[in-house]
């Protein structure tokens, strides 16, 4: 799946940090691609960007077309 990589919004980053959780990135993807994987019984839990592996911490439906994934790097 192709997407646009960005940073985690400041408010969400600091709220997670207060709970001891480090959020590392966000990626905006086509919501239909994500839904298609989930409907096929393969609910995505991990995301690979380059050589790095991330856990999908939270998903957010931005609009009818886009979904934002908030990611936590897997060490």
PDB file of C-alpha atoms in Angstrom:
ATOM      1  CA  UNK A   1       0.000   0.000   0.000  1.00  0.00           C
ATOM      2  CA  UNK A   2       1.319   3.440  -0.890  1.00  0.00           C
ATOM      3  CA  UNK A   3       1.025   6.317   1.558  1.00  0.00           C
ATOM      4  CA  UNK A   4       2.305   9.697   2.631  1.00  0.00           C
ATOM      5  CA  UNK A   5       4.547   9.613   5.690  1.00  0.00           C
ATOM      6  CA  UNK A   6       4.318  12.396   8.251  1.00  0.00           C
ATOM      7  CA  UNK A   7       4.934  13.135  11.875  1.00  0.00           C
ATOM      8  CA  UNK A   8       2.571  12.479  14.758  1.00  0.00           C
ATOM      9  CA  UNK A   9       0.522  15.516  15.749  1.00  0.00           C
ATOM     10  CA  UNK A  10       2.004  17.310  18.738  1.00  0.00           C
ATOM     11  CA  UNK A  11      -1.008  16.867  21.034  1.00  0.00           C
ATOM     12  CA  UNK A  12      -1.250  13.131  20.361  1.00  0.00           C
ATOM     13  CA  UNK A  13       2.523  12.690  20.706  1.00  0.00           C
ATOM     14  CA  UNK A  14       2.629  14.315  24.148  1.00  0.00           C
ATOM     15  CA  UNK A  15      -0.559  12.612  25.373  1.00  0.00           C
ATOM     16  CA  UNK A  16       0.958   9.229  24.502  1.00  0.00           C
ATOM     17  CA  UNK A  17       4.283  10.188  26.102  1.00  0.00           C
ATOM     18  CA  UNK A  18       2.482  10.924  29.387  1.00  0.00           C
ATOM     19  CA  UNK A  19       1.294   7.303  29.299  1.00  0.00           C
ATOM     20  CA  UNK A  20       4.805   6.036  28.579  1.00  0.00           C
ATOM     21  CA  UNK A  21       4.103   5.349  24.903  1.00  0.00           C
ATOM     22  CA  UNK A  22       6.382   6.578  22.145  1.00  0.00           C
ATOM     23  CA  UNK A  23       4.681   7.296  18.824  1.00  0.00           C
ATOM     24  CA  UNK A  24       7.068   7.595  15.903  1.00  0.00           C
ATOM     25  CA  UNK A  25       5.231   8.416  12.681  1.00  0.00           C
ATOM     26  CA  UNK A  26       1.941   8.743  10.894  1.00  0.00           C
ATOM     27  CA  UNK A  27       1.080   7.633   7.399  1.00  0.00           C
ATOM     28  CA  UNK A  28      -1.937   8.586   5.313  1.00  0.00           C
ATOM     29  CA  UNK A  29      -3.196   5.829   3.023  1.00  0.00           C
ATOM     30  CA  UNK A  30      -6.199   5.055   0.873  1.00  0.00           C
ATOM     31  CA  UNK A  31      -8.931   3.861   3.240  1.00  0.00           C
ATOM     32  CA  UNK A  32     -10.241   1.318   0.716  1.00  0.00           C
ATOM     33  CA  UNK A  33      -6.839  -0.421   0.642  1.00  0.00           C
ATOM     34  CA  UNK A  34      -6.884  -0.776   4.431  1.00  0.00           C
ATOM     35  CA  UNK A  35     -10.506  -1.981   4.485  1.00  0.00           C
ATOM     36  CA  UNK A  36      -9.828  -4.532   1.727  1.00  0.00           C
ATOM     37  CA  UNK A  37      -7.037  -6.114   3.795  1.00  0.00           C
ATOM     38  CA  UNK A  38      -9.233  -6.154   6.905  1.00  0.00           C
ATOM     39  CA  UNK A  39     -12.173  -7.711   5.059  1.00  0.00           C
ATOM     40  CA  UNK A  40      -9.894 -10.440   3.707  1.00  0.00           C
ATOM     41  CA  UNK A  41      -9.326 -11.513   7.300  1.00  0.00           C
ATOM     42  CA  UNK A  42      -5.918  -9.875   7.448  1.00  0.00           C
ATOM     43  CA  UNK A  43      -6.478  -6.953   9.779  1.00  0.00           C
ATOM     44  CA  UNK A  44      -3.201  -5.079   9.489  1.00  0.00           C
ATOM     45  CA  UNK A  45      -1.331  -4.777  12.784  1.00  0.00           C
ATOM     46  CA  UNK A  46       2.122  -3.984  11.428  1.00  0.00           C
ATOM     47  CA  UNK A  47       3.435  -1.598   8.809  1.00  0.00           C
ATOM     48  CA  UNK A  48       6.840  -1.637   7.110  1.00  0.00           C
ATOM     49  CA  UNK A  49       8.383   1.608   5.902  1.00  0.00           C
ATOM     50  CA  UNK A  50      11.723   0.997   4.251  1.00  0.00           C
ATOM     51  CA  UNK A  51      13.729  -1.181   6.628  1.00  0.00           C
ATOM     52  CA  UNK A  52      11.739  -0.163   9.737  1.00  0.00           C
ATOM     53  CA  UNK A  53       8.799  -2.090  11.161  1.00  0.00           C
ATOM     54  CA  UNK A  54       5.977  -0.280  12.975  1.00  0.00           C
ATOM     55  CA  UNK A  55       2.989  -1.378  15.035  1.00  0.00           C
ATOM     56  CA  UNK A  56      -0.253   0.335  14.068  1.00  0.00           C
ATOM     57  CA  UNK A  57      -1.144   2.075  17.307  1.00  0.00           C
ATOM     58  CA  UNK A  58      -4.302   3.801  16.102  1.00  0.00           C
ATOM     59  CA  UNK A  59      -6.277   4.356  12.908  1.00  0.00           C
ATOM     60  CA  UNK A  60      -8.229   7.488  12.068  1.00  0.00           C
ATOM     61  CA  UNK A  61     -10.630   7.977   9.151  1.00  0.00           C
ATOM     62  CA  UNK A  62      -9.718  11.457   7.843  1.00  0.00           C
ATOM     63  CA  UNK A  63     -12.372  11.627   5.125  1.00  0.00           C
ATOM     64  CA  UNK A  64     -14.136   9.326   2.646  1.00  0.00           C
ATOM     65  CA  UNK A  65     -10.886   8.482   0.873  1.00  0.00           C
ATOM     66  CA  UNK A  66      -8.043   8.779   3.388  1.00  0.00           C
ATOM     67  CA  UNK A  67      -7.151   6.944   6.566  1.00  0.00           C
ATOM     68  CA  UNK A  68      -4.340   7.975   8.905  1.00  0.00           C
ATOM     69  CA  UNK A  69      -2.321   5.326  10.736  1.00  0.00           C
ATOM     70  CA  UNK A  70      -0.447   6.330  13.885  1.00  0.00           C
ATOM     71  CA  UNK A  71       2.664   4.181  14.220  1.00  0.00           C
ATOM     72  CA  UNK A  72       4.950   2.965  16.984  1.00  0.00           C
ATOM     73  CA  UNK A  73       8.332   1.553  15.927  1.00  0.00           C
ATOM     74  CA  UNK A  74       8.911  -2.103  16.787  1.00  0.00           C
ATOM     75  CA  UNK A  75      12.352  -2.577  18.288  1.00  0.00           C
TER      76      UNK A  75
END
